Amino acid sequence: MATMVHEAIASGVEHYGFTPHSPIPFESPCNMEASQTDAYFAEVARLRKDYARLINLYAGMEIDYLGKTWGPSHPYFDTLPLDYRIGSVHFIPTPDGSKEIDVDGRPDGFARKLAEYFDGDLRYVIDTFYARSLEMIEAGGFDIIGHFDKIGFNATWVKPGIEDEPFYRRHIDDMVEAIREKGIIAEVNTKSWIPRDGASTEEILRLYPRLFPSAHVIGRLVKAGVPLAVNSDSHYPERITTGREAAFAIIDSFSGKD
C-alpha cells in the first residue's frame, strides 16, 4: 500500500482510494479475508498520518455481490469504517446453483470456465451477469458501480461482435436506466487501456485498448446525466494513471467540452 501511495504522489495524484476486494463467504484467492480487515484499516490510518501534507487517502472496498445473501448492502459492511464502497459483480452461479464462478479474469481463462462450468452457454453467463448486476443496484449499499460491462470484454473473446447484438444492447439499456434512477456513480475503468502483462498478439488485436464501460456506453451515461469516476483499478504502481487522459477525452467528446 505504501508503494502505491509513493507512486500516486509522484504522479501528481491528490486524492487516492484503496479498494481491496471484499471478504466473501467462501475461499477466493482474489478476496481479502475478514481477519485481514483490521490490519488494512490500520495501514490506511498510518499512511494518512505519514503523508497528510502530500495526499488525501481513503479507505474503500470493492464489494462482491453474490445474490441476496451477500453484497454491499449486507450489515457486515456497516461494521467497517469505509469511506466509500464499490459494488461489483465478479461471480455468477452455475446453472444448477451449486457453485459461484469468477467470470471476471483473463479472457482465455473465461473461455475455459465457460466450457467447464457453463457447457459453453455464453448467453446464460451474460444474462445472469446482468440480472445479478440489476439486483445489486436495487439492493443498494454502495456508491460506485464497478466495471459493469467487463463481461462484454470477455464474451467478445469467445464471440466477436456480441456486444452489438440486440439482446446485449438491451442489457446495457437496462443498466444505464437503473444506474440513473438510483443516482449511482459509474466507474470508468481504464485498466485495459494497455494490454495486460502476458497478453497474446491475438488478445491485443481483438480486445485492447478498452475502457469499462466501453466508449459508446460512456456516451449513454453522459447523456443520461450519470456521474462518472475515472480510475485505473491499478494492481501495479506504475499504472496508477494509465488511460486517464484518454478516458477524460472520451467523456468530454460526449459532453461537448473542449
PDB file of C-alpha atoms in Angstrom:
ATOM      1  CA  MET A   1       0.000   0.000   0.000  1.00  0.00           C
ATOM      2  CA  ALA A   2       2.858   2.368   0.799  1.00  0.00           C
ATOM      3  CA  THR A   3       4.363   1.685  -2.616  1.00  0.00           C
ATOM      4  CA  MET A   4       1.097   2.663  -4.283  1.00  0.00           C
ATOM      5  CA  VAL A   5       0.955   5.882  -2.260  1.00  0.00           C
ATOM      6  CA  HIS A   6       4.523   6.779  -3.237  1.00  0.00           C
ATOM      7  CA  GLU A   7       3.684   6.347  -6.909  1.00  0.00           C
ATOM      8  CA  ALA A   8       0.405   8.257  -6.603  1.00  0.00           C
ATOM      9  CA  ILE A   9       2.261  11.213  -5.097  1.00  0.00           C
ATOM     10  CA  ALA A  10       4.944  11.037  -7.791  1.00  0.00           C
ATOM     11  CA  SER A  11       2.208  11.023 -10.439  1.00  0.00           C
ATOM     12  CA  GLY A  12       0.614  14.186  -9.054  1.00  0.00           C
ATOM     13  CA  VAL A  13      -2.466  12.465  -7.637  1.00  0.00           C
ATOM     14  CA  GLU A  14      -4.076  14.482  -4.848  1.00  0.00           C
ATOM     15  CA  HIS A  15      -6.776  12.021  -3.750  1.00  0.00           C
ATOM     16  CA  TYR A  16      -6.203   8.268  -3.686  1.00  0.00           C
ATOM     17  CA  GLY A  17      -8.516   5.477  -2.546  1.00  0.00           C
ATOM     18  CA  PHE A  18      -7.738   1.874  -1.700  1.00  0.00           C
ATOM     19  CA  THR A  19     -10.307  -0.703  -2.782  1.00  0.00           C
ATOM     20  CA  PRO A  20      -9.272  -4.261  -1.923  1.00  0.00           C
ATOM     21  CA  HIS A  21     -11.716  -6.968  -2.942  1.00  0.00           C
ATOM     22  CA  SER A  22     -14.035  -7.546  -0.015  1.00  0.00           C
ATOM     23  CA  PRO A  23     -14.291 -10.619   2.156  1.00  0.00           C
ATOM     24  CA  ILE A  24     -16.828 -13.117   0.815  1.00  0.00           C
ATOM     25  CA  PRO A  25     -18.361 -16.199   2.486  1.00  0.00           C
ATOM     26  CA  PHE A  26     -16.101 -18.713   0.731  1.00  0.00           C
ATOM     27  CA  GLU A  27     -12.423 -19.004  -0.143  1.00  0.00           C
ATOM     28  CA  SER A  28     -11.180 -16.917  -3.050  1.00  0.00           C
ATOM     29  CA  PRO A  29      -7.590 -16.023  -3.974  1.00  0.00           C
ATOM     30  CA  CYS A  30      -8.729 -12.584  -5.168  1.00  0.00           C
ATOM     31  CA  ASN A  31     -10.558 -11.542  -1.991  1.00  0.00           C
ATOM     32  CA  MET A  32      -9.217 -10.410   1.347  1.00  0.00           C
ATOM     33  CA  GLU A  33     -10.189 -12.425   4.405  1.00  0.00           C
ATOM     34  CA  ALA A  34     -12.299 -10.924   7.161  1.00  0.00           C
ATOM     35  CA  SER A  35      -9.369 -11.445   9.528  1.00  0.00           C
ATOM     36  CA  GLN A  36      -7.291  -9.024   7.434  1.00  0.00           C
ATOM     37  CA  THR A  37      -9.621  -6.018   7.674  1.00  0.00           C
ATOM     38  CA  ASP A  38      -8.242  -4.615  10.947  1.00  0.00           C
ATOM     39  CA  ALA A  39      -4.717  -4.604   9.519  1.00  0.00           C
ATOM     40  CA  TYR A  40      -5.996  -2.938   6.349  1.00  0.00           C
ATOM     41  CA  PHE A  41      -7.686  -0.051   8.142  1.00  0.00           C
ATOM     42  CA  ALA A  42      -4.712   0.349  10.484  1.00  0.00           C
ATOM     43  CA  GLU A  43      -2.388   0.697   7.493  1.00  0.00           C
ATOM     44  CA  VAL A  44      -4.661   3.290   5.876  1.00  0.00           C
ATOM     45  CA  ALA A  45      -4.608   5.263   9.135  1.00  0.00           C
ATOM     46  CA  ARG A  46      -0.803   5.068   9.320  1.00  0.00           C
ATOM     47  CA  LEU A  47      -0.342   6.209   5.739  1.00  0.00           C
ATOM     48  CA  ARG A  48      -2.819   9.061   6.205  1.00  0.00           C
ATOM     49  CA  LYS A  49      -0.752  10.315   9.125  1.00  0.00           C
ATOM     50  CA  ASP A  50       2.612   9.887   7.419  1.00  0.00           C
ATOM     51  CA  TYR A  51       1.589  11.548   4.137  1.00  0.00           C
ATOM     52  CA  ALA A  52      -1.050  14.005   5.348  1.00  0.00           C
ATOM     53  CA  ARG A  53       0.671  17.003   3.748  1.00  0.00           C
ATOM     54  CA  LEU A  54       1.119  15.312   0.368  1.00  0.00           C
ATOM     55  CA  ILE A  55      -2.058  13.364  -0.438  1.00  0.00           C
ATOM     56  CA  ASN A  56      -5.562  12.610   0.795  1.00  0.00           C
ATOM     57  CA  LEU A  57      -6.156   8.888   1.322  1.00  0.00           C
ATOM     58  CA  TYR A  58      -9.437   6.993   1.564  1.00  0.00           C
ATOM     59  CA  ALA A  59     -10.361   3.527   2.816  1.00  0.00           C
ATOM     60  CA  GLY A  60     -12.667   1.909   0.308  1.00  0.00           C
ATOM     61  CA  MET A  61     -13.576  -1.617  -0.643  1.00  0.00           C
ATOM     62  CA  GLU A  62     -14.764  -3.332  -3.809  1.00  0.00           C
ATOM     63  CA  ILE A  63     -17.628  -5.467  -2.555  1.00  0.00           C
ATOM     64  CA  ASP A  64     -18.761  -8.560  -4.408  1.00  0.00           C
ATOM     65  CA  TYR A  65     -22.463  -9.060  -4.963  1.00  0.00           C
ATOM     66  CA  LEU A  66     -23.309 -12.763  -4.694  1.00  0.00           C
ATOM     67  CA  GLY A  67     -27.088 -12.584  -4.727  1.00  0.00           C
ATOM     68  CA  LYS A  68     -29.499 -11.681  -1.964  1.00  0.00           C
ATOM     69  CA  THR A  69     -27.384 -13.287   0.764  1.00  0.00           C
ATOM     70  CA  TRP A  70     -24.201 -11.230   0.263  1.00  0.00           C
ATOM     71  CA  GLY A  71     -23.327  -7.850  -1.208  1.00  0.00           C
ATOM     72  CA  PRO A  72     -22.711  -4.178  -0.438  1.00  0.00           C
ATOM     73  CA  SER A  73     -25.993  -3.878   1.486  1.00  0.00           C
ATOM     74  CA  HIS A  74     -25.097  -6.729   3.865  1.00  0.00           C
ATOM     75  CA  PRO A  75     -24.988  -5.492   7.503  1.00  0.00           C
ATOM     76  CA  TYR A  76     -21.405  -6.742   7.825  1.00  0.00           C
ATOM     77  CA  PHE A  77     -20.114  -3.825   5.771  1.00  0.00           C
ATOM     78  CA  ASP A  78     -21.796  -1.322   8.093  1.00  0.00           C
ATOM     79  CA  THR A  79     -19.382  -2.503  10.783  1.00  0.00           C
ATOM     80  CA  LEU A  80     -16.354  -1.388   8.737  1.00  0.00           C
ATOM     81  CA  PRO A  81     -15.057   2.230   8.719  1.00  0.00           C
ATOM     82  CA  LEU A  82     -15.329   2.605   4.948  1.00  0.00           C
ATOM     83  CA  ASP A  83     -15.138   5.986   3.245  1.00  0.00           C
ATOM     84  CA  TYR A  84     -16.799   4.612   0.110  1.00  0.00           C
ATOM     85  CA  ARG A  85     -17.948   1.350  -1.432  1.00  0.00           C
ATOM     86  CA  ILE A  86     -17.682   0.000  -4.955  1.00  0.00           C
ATOM     87  CA  GLY A  87     -20.269  -2.619  -5.846  1.00  0.00           C
ATOM     88  CA  SER A  88     -19.161  -5.174  -8.440  1.00  0.00           C
ATOM     89  CA  VAL A  89     -20.219  -8.486  -9.911  1.00  0.00           C
ATOM     90  CA  HIS A  90     -17.357 -10.916 -10.445  1.00  0.00           C
ATOM     91  CA  PHE A  91     -19.074 -14.225  -9.713  1.00  0.00           C
ATOM     92  CA  ILE A  92     -22.141 -15.875 -11.187  1.00  0.00           C
ATOM     93  CA  PRO A  93     -23.699 -19.213 -10.188  1.00  0.00           C
ATOM     94  CA  THR A  94     -23.507 -22.357 -12.258  1.00  0.00           C
ATOM     95  CA  PRO A  95     -26.856 -23.311 -13.812  1.00  0.00           C
ATOM     96  CA  ASP A  96     -27.559 -25.801 -11.007  1.00  0.00           C
ATOM     97  CA  GLY A  97     -26.646 -23.195  -8.385  1.00  0.00           C
ATOM     98  CA  SER A  98     -24.027 -25.419  -6.803  1.00  0.00           C
ATOM     99  CA  LYS A  99     -21.019 -23.138  -7.223  1.00  0.00           C
ATOM    100  CA  GLU A 100     -20.072 -19.484  -7.724  1.00  0.00           C
ATOM    101  CA  ILE A 101     -17.665 -18.967 -10.628  1.00  0.00           C
ATOM    102  CA  ASP A 102     -15.427 -15.933 -11.102  1.00  0.00           C
ATOM    103  CA  VAL A 103     -16.043 -14.769 -14.694  1.00  0.00           C
ATOM    104  CA  ASP A 104     -14.007 -11.586 -14.376  1.00  0.00           C
ATOM    105  CA  GLY A 105     -10.462 -12.738 -15.106  1.00  0.00           C
ATOM    106  CA  ARG A 106      -8.454 -13.003 -18.302  1.00  0.00           C
ATOM    107  CA  PRO A 107     -10.428 -13.777 -21.464  1.00  0.00           C
ATOM    108  CA  ASP A 108      -8.645 -17.057 -22.093  1.00  0.00           C
ATOM    109  CA  GLY A 109      -9.478 -18.166 -18.556  1.00  0.00           C
ATOM    110  CA  PHE A 110     -13.049 -17.037 -19.074  1.00  0.00           C
ATOM    111  CA  ALA A 111     -13.298 -19.224 -22.176  1.00  0.00           C
ATOM    112  CA  ARG A 112     -12.085 -22.250 -20.205  1.00  0.00           C
ATOM    113  CA  LYS A 113     -14.581 -21.657 -17.422  1.00  0.00           C
ATOM    114  CA  LEU A 114     -17.368 -21.152 -19.940  1.00  0.00           C
ATOM    115  CA  ALA A 115     -16.734 -24.634 -21.295  1.00  0.00           C
ATOM    116  CA  GLU A 116     -16.110 -26.289 -17.928  1.00  0.00           C
ATOM    117  CA  TYR A 117     -18.878 -24.829 -15.777  1.00  0.00           C
ATOM    118  CA  PHE A 118     -21.491 -23.495 -18.197  1.00  0.00           C
ATOM    119  CA  ASP A 119     -21.387 -26.016 -21.057  1.00  0.00           C
ATOM    120  CA  GLY A 120     -20.448 -23.202 -23.422  1.00  0.00           C
ATOM    121  CA  ASP A 121     -23.699 -21.312 -22.798  1.00  0.00           C
ATOM    122  CA  LEU A 122     -22.473 -17.748 -23.297  1.00  0.00           C
ATOM    123  CA  ARG A 123     -25.991 -16.331 -23.319  1.00  0.00           C
ATOM    124  CA  TYR A 124     -26.667 -17.789 -19.851  1.00  0.00           C
ATOM    125  CA  VAL A 125     -23.473 -16.228 -18.489  1.00  0.00           C
ATOM    126  CA  ILE A 126     -24.237 -12.781 -19.917  1.00  0.00           C
ATOM    127  CA  ASP A 127     -27.915 -12.822 -18.928  1.00  0.00           C
ATOM    128  CA  THR A 128     -27.071 -13.957 -15.404  1.00  0.00           C
ATOM    129  CA  PHE A 129     -24.293 -11.391 -15.027  1.00  0.00           C
ATOM    130  CA  TYR A 130     -26.641  -8.531 -15.889  1.00  0.00           C
ATOM    131  CA  ALA A 131     -29.554  -9.919 -13.885  1.00  0.00           C
ATOM    132  CA  ARG A 132     -27.281 -10.077 -10.855  1.00  0.00           C
ATOM    133  CA  SER A 133     -25.997  -6.557 -11.589  1.00  0.00           C
ATOM    134  CA  LEU A 134     -29.547  -5.182 -11.635  1.00  0.00           C
ATOM    135  CA  GLU A 135     -30.283  -6.987  -8.360  1.00  0.00           C
ATOM    136  CA  MET A 136     -27.223  -5.342  -6.826  1.00  0.00           C
ATOM    137  CA  ILE A 137     -28.333  -1.901  -7.978  1.00  0.00           C
ATOM    138  CA  GLU A 138     -31.776  -2.448  -6.497  1.00  0.00           C
ATOM    139  CA  ALA A 139     -30.339  -3.668  -3.185  1.00  0.00           C
ATOM    140  CA  GLY A 140     -28.030  -0.627  -2.944  1.00  0.00           C
ATOM    141  CA  GLY A 141     -25.480  -0.095  -0.199  1.00  0.00           C
ATOM    142  CA  PHE A 142     -22.707   1.211  -2.461  1.00  0.00           C
ATOM    143  CA  ASP A 143     -21.575   4.480  -4.019  1.00  0.00           C
ATOM    144  CA  ILE A 144     -19.923   3.422  -7.290  1.00  0.00           C
ATOM    145  CA  ILE A 145     -20.711   0.556  -9.637  1.00  0.00           C
ATOM    146  CA  GLY A 146     -17.558  -1.126 -10.880  1.00  0.00           C
ATOM    147  CA  HIS A 147     -16.693  -2.100 -14.485  1.00  0.00           C
ATOM    148  CA  PHE A 148     -20.272  -3.117 -15.238  1.00  0.00           C
ATOM    149  CA  ASP A 149     -19.660  -4.270 -18.820  1.00  0.00           C
ATOM    150  CA  LYS A 150     -16.498  -6.292 -18.168  1.00  0.00           C
ATOM    151  CA  ILE A 151     -18.462  -9.373 -19.184  1.00  0.00           C
ATOM    152  CA  GLY A 152     -18.641  -7.946 -22.711  1.00  0.00           C
ATOM    153  CA  PHE A 153     -14.853  -7.781 -22.866  1.00  0.00           C
ATOM    154  CA  ASN A 154     -14.541 -11.468 -22.041  1.00  0.00           C
ATOM    155  CA  ALA A 155     -17.520 -12.508 -24.150  1.00  0.00           C
ATOM    156  CA  THR A 156     -16.001 -10.776 -27.178  1.00  0.00           C
ATOM    157  CA  TRP A 157     -13.029 -13.103 -26.915  1.00  0.00           C
ATOM    158  CA  VAL A 158     -15.403 -16.038 -27.372  1.00  0.00           C
ATOM    159  CA  LYS A 159     -17.781 -14.430 -29.855  1.00  0.00           C
ATOM    160  CA  PRO A 160     -16.554 -11.226 -31.549  1.00  0.00           C
ATOM    161  CA  GLY A 161     -19.324  -8.704 -32.154  1.00  0.00           C
ATOM    162  CA  ILE A 162     -21.584  -9.964 -29.395  1.00  0.00           C
ATOM    163  CA  GLU A 163     -21.796  -6.518 -27.790  1.00  0.00           C
ATOM    164  CA  ASP A 164     -23.565  -5.267 -30.906  1.00  0.00           C
ATOM    165  CA  GLU A 165     -26.287  -7.911 -30.719  1.00  0.00           C
ATOM    166  CA  PRO A 166     -29.770  -6.638 -29.752  1.00  0.00           C
ATOM    167  CA  PHE A 167     -30.055  -8.723 -26.571  1.00  0.00           C
ATOM    168  CA  TYR A 168     -26.734  -7.373 -25.291  1.00  0.00           C
ATOM    169  CA  ARG A 169     -27.679  -3.794 -26.072  1.00  0.00           C
ATOM    170  CA  ARG A 170     -30.931  -4.282 -24.151  1.00  0.00           C
ATOM    171  CA  HIS A 171     -28.909  -5.285 -21.113  1.00  0.00           C
ATOM    172  CA  ILE A 172     -26.893  -2.070 -21.413  1.00  0.00           C
ATOM    173  CA  ASP A 173     -30.105  -0.043 -21.792  1.00  0.00           C
ATOM    174  CA  ASP A 174     -31.459  -1.581 -18.587  1.00  0.00           C
ATOM    175  CA  MET A 175     -28.216  -0.965 -16.719  1.00  0.00           C
ATOM    176  CA  VAL A 176     -27.924   2.688 -17.732  1.00  0.00           C
ATOM    177  CA  GLU A 177     -31.518   3.353 -16.729  1.00  0.00           C
ATOM    178  CA  ALA A 178     -31.174   1.585 -13.372  1.00  0.00           C
ATOM    179  CA  ILE A 179     -27.936   3.425 -12.564  1.00  0.00           C
ATOM    180  CA  ARG A 180     -29.550   6.727 -13.478  1.00  0.00           C
ATOM    181  CA  GLU A 181     -32.652   6.060 -11.399  1.00  0.00           C
ATOM    182  CA  LYS A 182     -30.670   5.137  -8.294  1.00  0.00           C
ATOM    183  CA  GLY A 183     -28.238   8.055  -8.589  1.00  0.00           C
ATOM    184  CA  ILE A 184     -25.200   5.773  -8.528  1.00  0.00           C
ATOM    185  CA  ILE A 185     -21.760   6.852  -9.730  1.00  0.00           C
ATOM    186  CA  ALA A 186     -20.474   4.765 -12.645  1.00  0.00           C
ATOM    187  CA  GLU A 187     -16.834   3.799 -12.696  1.00  0.00           C
ATOM    188  CA  VAL A 188     -14.876   4.428 -15.894  1.00  0.00           C
ATOM    189  CA  ASN A 189     -12.190   1.790 -15.512  1.00  0.00           C
ATOM    190  CA  THR A 190      -9.023   2.310 -17.556  1.00  0.00           C
ATOM    191  CA  LYS A 191      -7.011  -0.778 -16.593  1.00  0.00           C
ATOM    192  CA  SER A 192      -7.282  -2.350 -20.071  1.00  0.00           C
ATOM    193  CA  TRP A 193      -6.277   0.757 -21.967  1.00  0.00           C
ATOM    194  CA  ILE A 194      -2.966  -1.016 -22.344  1.00  0.00           C
ATOM    195  CA  PRO A 195      -2.577  -4.797 -22.738  1.00  0.00           C
ATOM    196  CA  ARG A 196      -2.326  -6.904 -19.633  1.00  0.00           C
ATOM    197  CA  ASP A 197       1.098  -8.423 -18.982  1.00  0.00           C
ATOM    198  CA  GLY A 198       1.423 -11.621 -20.984  1.00  0.00           C
ATOM    199  CA  ALA A 199      -1.368 -10.779 -23.423  1.00  0.00           C
ATOM    200  CA  SER A 200      -1.066 -12.592 -26.719  1.00  0.00           C
ATOM    201  CA  THR A 201      -0.908 -10.771 -30.035  1.00  0.00           C
ATOM    202  CA  GLU A 202      -4.432 -12.033 -30.762  1.00  0.00           C
ATOM    203  CA  GLU A 203      -5.693 -10.580 -27.473  1.00  0.00           C
ATOM    204  CA  ILE A 204      -4.076  -7.239 -28.184  1.00  0.00           C
ATOM    205  CA  LEU A 205      -5.602  -7.007 -31.648  1.00  0.00           C
ATOM    206  CA  ARG A 206      -9.073  -8.108 -30.545  1.00  0.00           C
ATOM    207  CA  LEU A 207      -9.513  -6.575 -27.112  1.00  0.00           C
ATOM    208  CA  TYR A 208      -7.255  -3.574 -26.472  1.00  0.00           C
ATOM    209  CA  PRO A 209      -7.386  -0.668 -25.858  1.00  0.00           C
ATOM    210  CA  ARG A 210     -10.621  -0.772 -23.912  1.00  0.00           C
ATOM    211  CA  LEU A 211     -12.438   1.094 -21.185  1.00  0.00           C
ATOM    212  CA  PHE A 212     -15.091  -0.344 -18.876  1.00  0.00           C
ATOM    213  CA  PRO A 213     -17.706   0.647 -19.778  1.00  0.00           C
ATOM    214  CA  SER A 214     -16.862   0.914 -23.461  1.00  0.00           C
ATOM    215  CA  ALA A 215     -16.826   4.294 -25.192  1.00  0.00           C
ATOM    216  CA  HIS A 216     -20.355   4.145 -26.631  1.00  0.00           C
ATOM    217  CA  VAL A 217     -21.734   3.142 -23.211  1.00  0.00           C
ATOM    218  CA  ILE A 218     -19.886   6.071 -21.646  1.00  0.00           C
ATOM    219  CA  GLY A 219     -21.730   8.256 -24.149  1.00  0.00           C
ATOM    220  CA  ARG A 220     -25.030   6.825 -22.972  1.00  0.00           C
ATOM    221  CA  LEU A 221     -24.125   7.506 -19.340  1.00  0.00           C
ATOM    222  CA  VAL A 222     -23.061  11.079 -20.081  1.00  0.00           C
ATOM    223  CA  LYS A 223     -26.316  11.791 -21.924  1.00  0.00           C
ATOM    224  CA  ALA A 224     -28.284  10.265 -19.054  1.00  0.00           C
ATOM    225  CA  GLY A 225     -26.557  12.597 -16.598  1.00  0.00           C
ATOM    226  CA  VAL A 226     -24.861   9.792 -14.641  1.00  0.00           C
ATOM    227  CA  PRO A 227     -21.852  10.970 -12.609  1.00  0.00           C
ATOM    228  CA  LEU A 228     -18.616   9.223 -13.537  1.00  0.00           C
ATOM    229  CA  ALA A 229     -15.480   8.309 -11.592  1.00  0.00           C
ATOM    230  CA  VAL A 230     -12.350   7.671 -13.658  1.00  0.00           C
ATOM    231  CA  ASN A 231      -9.813   5.296 -12.174  1.00  0.00           C
ATOM    232  CA  SER A 232      -7.247   2.765 -13.325  1.00  0.00           C
ATOM    233  CA  ASP A 233      -8.215  -0.099 -10.981  1.00  0.00           C
ATOM    234  CA  SER A 234      -4.469  -0.364 -10.772  1.00  0.00           C
ATOM    235  CA  HIS A 235      -2.858  -3.512  -9.430  1.00  0.00           C
ATOM    236  CA  TYR A 236       0.582  -2.122 -10.306  1.00  0.00           C
ATOM    237  CA  PRO A 237       2.078   1.155  -9.040  1.00  0.00           C
ATOM    238  CA  GLU A 238       3.351   2.182 -12.470  1.00  0.00           C
ATOM    239  CA  ARG A 239      -0.198   2.040 -13.885  1.00  0.00           C
ATOM    240  CA  ILE A 240      -1.986   4.325 -11.466  1.00  0.00           C
ATOM    241  CA  THR A 241      -2.701   6.919 -14.164  1.00  0.00           C
ATOM    242  CA  THR A 242      -2.939   4.507 -17.120  1.00  0.00           C
ATOM    243  CA  GLY A 243      -5.572   5.614 -19.618  1.00  0.00           C
ATOM    244  CA  ARG A 244      -6.692   8.562 -17.533  1.00  0.00           C
ATOM    245  CA  GLU A 245      -6.217  11.253 -20.174  1.00  0.00           C
ATOM    246  CA  ALA A 246      -7.836   9.073 -22.834  1.00  0.00           C
ATOM    247  CA  ALA A 247     -10.853   8.436 -20.607  1.00  0.00           C
ATOM    248  CA  PHE A 248     -11.417  12.126 -19.945  1.00  0.00           C
ATOM    249  CA  ALA A 249     -11.039  12.898 -23.649  1.00  0.00           C
ATOM    250  CA  ILE A 250     -13.722  10.314 -24.456  1.00  0.00           C
ATOM    251  CA  ILE A 251     -16.028  11.645 -21.747  1.00  0.00           C
ATOM    252  CA  ASP A 252     -15.516  15.215 -22.934  1.00  0.00           C
ATOM    253  CA  SER A 253     -16.277  14.218 -26.527  1.00  0.00           C
ATOM    254  CA  PHE A 254     -19.799  13.270 -25.407  1.00  0.00           C
ATOM    255  CA  SER A 255     -20.307  16.172 -23.028  1.00  0.00           C
ATOM    256  CA  GLY A 256     -19.411  18.866 -25.557  1.00  0.00           C
ATOM    257  CA  LYS A 257     -16.316  20.051 -23.696  1.00  0.00           C
ATOM    258  CA  ASP A 258     -13.123  21.063 -25.487  1.00  0.00           C
TER     259      ASP A 258
END
